[in-house]
PDB file of C-alpha atoms in Angstrom:
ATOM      1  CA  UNK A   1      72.539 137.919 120.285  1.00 60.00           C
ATOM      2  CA  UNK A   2      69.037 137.448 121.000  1.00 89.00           C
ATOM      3  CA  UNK A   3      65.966 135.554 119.008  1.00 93.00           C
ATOM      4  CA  UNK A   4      62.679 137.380 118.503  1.00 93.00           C
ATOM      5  CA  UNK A   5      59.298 136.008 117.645  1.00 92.00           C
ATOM      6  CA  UNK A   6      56.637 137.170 115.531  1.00 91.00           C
ATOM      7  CA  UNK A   7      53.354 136.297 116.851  1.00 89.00           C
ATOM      8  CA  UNK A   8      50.144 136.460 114.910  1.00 85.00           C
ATOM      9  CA  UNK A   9      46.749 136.031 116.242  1.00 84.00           C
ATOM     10  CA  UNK A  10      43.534 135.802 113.747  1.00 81.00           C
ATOM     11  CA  UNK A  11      40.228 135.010 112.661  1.00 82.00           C
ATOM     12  CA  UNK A  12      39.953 132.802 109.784  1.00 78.00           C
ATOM     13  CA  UNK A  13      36.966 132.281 107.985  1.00 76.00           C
ATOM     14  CA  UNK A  14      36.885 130.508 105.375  1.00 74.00           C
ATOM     15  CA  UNK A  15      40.250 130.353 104.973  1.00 76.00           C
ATOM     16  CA  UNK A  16      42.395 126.902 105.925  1.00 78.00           C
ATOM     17  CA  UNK A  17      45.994 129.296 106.292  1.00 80.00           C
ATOM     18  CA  UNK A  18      48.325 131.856 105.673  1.00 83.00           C
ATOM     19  CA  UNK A  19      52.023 131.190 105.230  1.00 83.00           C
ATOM     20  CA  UNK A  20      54.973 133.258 103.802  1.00 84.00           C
ATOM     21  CA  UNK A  21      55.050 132.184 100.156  1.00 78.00           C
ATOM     22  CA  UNK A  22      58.644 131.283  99.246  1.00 82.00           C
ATOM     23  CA  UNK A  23      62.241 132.285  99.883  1.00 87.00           C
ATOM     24  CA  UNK A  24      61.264 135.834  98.212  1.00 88.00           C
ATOM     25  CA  UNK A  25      58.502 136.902 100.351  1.00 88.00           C
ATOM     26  CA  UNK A  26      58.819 140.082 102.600  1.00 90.00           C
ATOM     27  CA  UNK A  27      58.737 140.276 105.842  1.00 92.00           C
ATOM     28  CA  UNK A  28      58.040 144.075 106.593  1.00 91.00           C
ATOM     29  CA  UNK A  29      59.117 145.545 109.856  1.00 93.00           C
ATOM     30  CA  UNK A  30      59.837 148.586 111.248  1.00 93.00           C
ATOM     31  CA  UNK A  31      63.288 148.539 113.029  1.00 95.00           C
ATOM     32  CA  UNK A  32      65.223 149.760 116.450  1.00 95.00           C
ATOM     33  CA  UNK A  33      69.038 150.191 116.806  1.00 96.00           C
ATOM     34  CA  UNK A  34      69.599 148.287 120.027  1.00 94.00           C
ATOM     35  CA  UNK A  35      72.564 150.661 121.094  1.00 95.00           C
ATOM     36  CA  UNK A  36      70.749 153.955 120.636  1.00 96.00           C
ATOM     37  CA  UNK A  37      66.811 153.673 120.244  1.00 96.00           C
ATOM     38  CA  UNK A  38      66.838 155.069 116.615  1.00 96.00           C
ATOM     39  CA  UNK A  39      63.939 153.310 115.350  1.00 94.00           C
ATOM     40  CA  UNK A  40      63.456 153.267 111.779  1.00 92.00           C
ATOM     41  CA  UNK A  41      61.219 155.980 109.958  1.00 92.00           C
ATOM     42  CA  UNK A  42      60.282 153.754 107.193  1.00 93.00           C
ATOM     43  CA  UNK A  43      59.229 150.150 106.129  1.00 93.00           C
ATOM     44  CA  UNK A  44      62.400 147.880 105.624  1.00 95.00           C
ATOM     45  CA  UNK A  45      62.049 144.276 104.084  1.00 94.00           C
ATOM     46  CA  UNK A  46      63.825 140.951 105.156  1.00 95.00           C
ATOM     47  CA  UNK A  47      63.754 138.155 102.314  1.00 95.00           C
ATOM     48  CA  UNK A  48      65.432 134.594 103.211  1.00 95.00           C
ATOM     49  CA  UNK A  49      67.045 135.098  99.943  1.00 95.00           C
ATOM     50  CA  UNK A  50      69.226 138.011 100.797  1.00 96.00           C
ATOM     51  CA  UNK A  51      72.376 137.505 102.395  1.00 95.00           C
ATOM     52  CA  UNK A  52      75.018 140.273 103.195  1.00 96.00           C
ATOM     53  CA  UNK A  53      78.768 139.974 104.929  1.00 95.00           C
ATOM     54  CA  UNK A  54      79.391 140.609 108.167  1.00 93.00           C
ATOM     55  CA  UNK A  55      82.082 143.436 109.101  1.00 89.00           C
ATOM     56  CA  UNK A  56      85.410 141.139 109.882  1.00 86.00           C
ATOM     57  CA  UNK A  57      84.454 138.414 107.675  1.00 83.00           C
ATOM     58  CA  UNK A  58      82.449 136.925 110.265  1.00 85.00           C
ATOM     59  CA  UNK A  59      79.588 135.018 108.181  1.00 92.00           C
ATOM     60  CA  UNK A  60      76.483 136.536 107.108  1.00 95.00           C
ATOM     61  CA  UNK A  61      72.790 137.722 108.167  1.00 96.00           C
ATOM     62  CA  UNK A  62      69.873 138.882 106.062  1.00 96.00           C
ATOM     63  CA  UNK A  63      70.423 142.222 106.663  1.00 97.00           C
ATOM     64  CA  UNK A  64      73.542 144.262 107.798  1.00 96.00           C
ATOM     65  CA  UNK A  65      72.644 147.900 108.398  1.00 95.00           C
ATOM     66  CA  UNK A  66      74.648 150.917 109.876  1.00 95.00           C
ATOM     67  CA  UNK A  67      72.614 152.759 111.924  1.00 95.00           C
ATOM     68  CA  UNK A  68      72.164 156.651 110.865  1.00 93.00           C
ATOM     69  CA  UNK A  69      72.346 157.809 114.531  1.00 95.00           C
ATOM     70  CA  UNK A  70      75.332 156.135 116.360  1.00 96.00           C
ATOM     71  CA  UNK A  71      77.191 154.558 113.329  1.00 95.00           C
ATOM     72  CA  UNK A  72      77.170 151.115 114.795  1.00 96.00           C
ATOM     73  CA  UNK A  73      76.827 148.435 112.516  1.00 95.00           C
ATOM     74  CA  UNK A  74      73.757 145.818 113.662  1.00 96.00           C
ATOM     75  CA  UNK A  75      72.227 142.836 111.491  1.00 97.00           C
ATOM     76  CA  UNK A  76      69.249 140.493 111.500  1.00 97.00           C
ATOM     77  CA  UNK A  77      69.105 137.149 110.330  1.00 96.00           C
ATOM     78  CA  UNK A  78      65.437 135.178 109.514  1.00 96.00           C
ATOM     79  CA  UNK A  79      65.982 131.965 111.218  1.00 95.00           C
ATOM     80  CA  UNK A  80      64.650 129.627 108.138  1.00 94.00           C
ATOM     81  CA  UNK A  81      63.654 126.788 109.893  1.00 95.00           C
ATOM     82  CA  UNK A  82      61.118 128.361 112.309  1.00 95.00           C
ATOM     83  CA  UNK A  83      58.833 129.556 109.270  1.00 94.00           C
ATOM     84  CA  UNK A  84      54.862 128.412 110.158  1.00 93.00           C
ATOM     85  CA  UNK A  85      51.869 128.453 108.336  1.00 90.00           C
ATOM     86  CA  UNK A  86      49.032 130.032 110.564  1.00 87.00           C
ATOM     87  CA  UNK A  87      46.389 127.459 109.999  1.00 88.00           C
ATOM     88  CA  UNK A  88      42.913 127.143 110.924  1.00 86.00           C
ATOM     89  CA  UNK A  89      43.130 125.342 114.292  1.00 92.00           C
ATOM     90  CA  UNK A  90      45.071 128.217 114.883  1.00 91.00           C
ATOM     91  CA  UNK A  91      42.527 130.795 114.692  1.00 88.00           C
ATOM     92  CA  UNK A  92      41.846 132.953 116.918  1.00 89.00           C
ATOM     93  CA  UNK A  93      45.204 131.800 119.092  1.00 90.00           C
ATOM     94  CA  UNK A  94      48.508 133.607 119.330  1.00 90.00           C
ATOM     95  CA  UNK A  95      51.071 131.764 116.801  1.00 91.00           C
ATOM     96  CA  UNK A  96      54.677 132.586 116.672  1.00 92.00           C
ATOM     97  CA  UNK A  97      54.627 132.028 112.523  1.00 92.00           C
ATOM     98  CA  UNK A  98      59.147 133.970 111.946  1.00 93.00           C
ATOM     99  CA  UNK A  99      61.976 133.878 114.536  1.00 94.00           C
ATOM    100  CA  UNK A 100      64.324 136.230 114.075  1.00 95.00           C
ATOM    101  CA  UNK A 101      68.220 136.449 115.457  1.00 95.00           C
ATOM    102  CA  UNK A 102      68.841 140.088 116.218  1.00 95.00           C
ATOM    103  CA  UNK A 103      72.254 141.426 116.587  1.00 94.00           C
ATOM    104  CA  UNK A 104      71.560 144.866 117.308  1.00 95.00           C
ATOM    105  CA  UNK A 105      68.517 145.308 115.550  1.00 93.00           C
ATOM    106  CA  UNK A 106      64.875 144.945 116.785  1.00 91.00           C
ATOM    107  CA  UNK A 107      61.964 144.373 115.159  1.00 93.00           C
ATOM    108  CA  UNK A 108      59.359 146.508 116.640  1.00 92.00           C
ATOM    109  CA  UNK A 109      56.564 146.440 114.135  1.00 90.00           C
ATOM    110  CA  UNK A 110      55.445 144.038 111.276  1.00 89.00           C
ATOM    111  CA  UNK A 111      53.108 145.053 108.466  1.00 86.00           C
ATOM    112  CA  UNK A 112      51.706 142.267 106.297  1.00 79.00           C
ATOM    113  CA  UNK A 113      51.759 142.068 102.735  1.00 72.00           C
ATOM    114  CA  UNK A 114      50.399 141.192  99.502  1.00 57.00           C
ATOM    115  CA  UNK A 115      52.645 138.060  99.185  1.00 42.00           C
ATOM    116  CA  UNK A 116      50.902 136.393 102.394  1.00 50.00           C
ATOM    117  CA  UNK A 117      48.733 133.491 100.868  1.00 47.00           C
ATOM    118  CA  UNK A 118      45.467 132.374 101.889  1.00 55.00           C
ATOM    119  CA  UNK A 119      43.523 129.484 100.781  1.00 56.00           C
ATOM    120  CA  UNK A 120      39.907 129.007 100.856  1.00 58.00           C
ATOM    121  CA  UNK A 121      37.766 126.572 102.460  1.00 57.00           C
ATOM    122  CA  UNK A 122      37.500 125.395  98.534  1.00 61.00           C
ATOM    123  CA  UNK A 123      41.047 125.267  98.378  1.00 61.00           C
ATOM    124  CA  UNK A 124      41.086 128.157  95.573  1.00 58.00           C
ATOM    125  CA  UNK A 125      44.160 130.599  96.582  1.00 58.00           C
ATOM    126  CA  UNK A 126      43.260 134.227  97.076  1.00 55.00           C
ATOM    127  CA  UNK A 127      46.113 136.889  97.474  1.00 55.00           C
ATOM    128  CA  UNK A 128      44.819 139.676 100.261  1.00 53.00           C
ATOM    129  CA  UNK A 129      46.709 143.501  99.965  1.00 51.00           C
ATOM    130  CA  UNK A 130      48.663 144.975 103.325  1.00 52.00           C
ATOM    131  CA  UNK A 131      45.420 147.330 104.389  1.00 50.00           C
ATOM    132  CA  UNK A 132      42.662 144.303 103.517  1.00 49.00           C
ATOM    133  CA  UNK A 133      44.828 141.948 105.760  1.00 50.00           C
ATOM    134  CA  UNK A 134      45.505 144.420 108.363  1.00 47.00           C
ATOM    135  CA  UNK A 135      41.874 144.608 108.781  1.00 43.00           C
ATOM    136  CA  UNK A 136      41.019 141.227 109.077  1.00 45.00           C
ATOM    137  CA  UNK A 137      43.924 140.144 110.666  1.00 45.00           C
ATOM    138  CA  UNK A 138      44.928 141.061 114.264  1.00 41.00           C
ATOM    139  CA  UNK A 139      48.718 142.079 114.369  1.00 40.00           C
ATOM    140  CA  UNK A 140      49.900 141.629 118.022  1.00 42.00           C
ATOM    141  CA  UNK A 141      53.411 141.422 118.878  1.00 43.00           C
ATOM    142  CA  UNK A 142      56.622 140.907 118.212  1.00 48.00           C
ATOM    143  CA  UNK A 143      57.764 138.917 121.212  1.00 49.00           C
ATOM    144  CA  UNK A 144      61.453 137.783 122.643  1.00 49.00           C
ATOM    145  CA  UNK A 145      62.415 134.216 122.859  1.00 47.00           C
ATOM    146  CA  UNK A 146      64.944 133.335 125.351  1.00 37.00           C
TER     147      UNK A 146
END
């Protein structure tokens, strides 16, 4: 079981923050089987509201997903509590804004979304799509916290 950060580093201007809006929002990432390699062809989404069962009635995680390659059944769970806002002393600093517990799954890319939230230096709230924020906003890592 391991815990992975997502780190963000950007350039706000005129904008106070961004922050994951709710227990809906969708964290998009691009997966890896831990066993294997496989890493996932297409986008998959985590929500905090989603909850599946663990094989053995062992609890539950986010996601539970057999891999398509070496059948082995992995999960990832968003760790609720370490959910940041990227705010504007942040700027231009590497933030870890998710923490994720991996169970053989690993996030190895993240692609922002529509659902991210900005607010102005007016405090109006503006709503920026995937390919307008992944212009302004420098991606970096996704990062392993021991």
């Amino acid at each position: 079981m391991g815990r992975i950060g997502l780190q963000l580093r950007a350039t706000l201007e005129n904008i106070t923050g961004l922050r994951a809006a709710g227990e809906d929002f969708r964290w998009y990432l691009k997966l890896k089987c831990g066993n294997c390699g496989e890493v996932s062809e297409k986008w998959q989404y985590l929500r905090l509201m989603d909850s599946a069962p663990l094989k053995g009635g062992r609890g539950s995680a986010t996601m539970v997903q057999k891999c398509k390659l070496c059948s082995r059944e992995n999960s990832i769970d968003i760790l609720s509590q370490t959910i940041k806002p990227y705010n504007a002393e942040d700027s231009e600093k590497f933030k870890t804004i998710v923490e994720f517990e991996c169970r053989g799954l690993e996030p190895v890319d993240f692609q922002p979304q529509p659902l991210v939230l900005r607010r102005s230096a007016e405090g109006r709230r503006v709503t920026a799509g995937p390919s307008s924020l992944r212009q302004r906003l420098r991606v970096s890592a996704l990062t392993p916290k021991l």
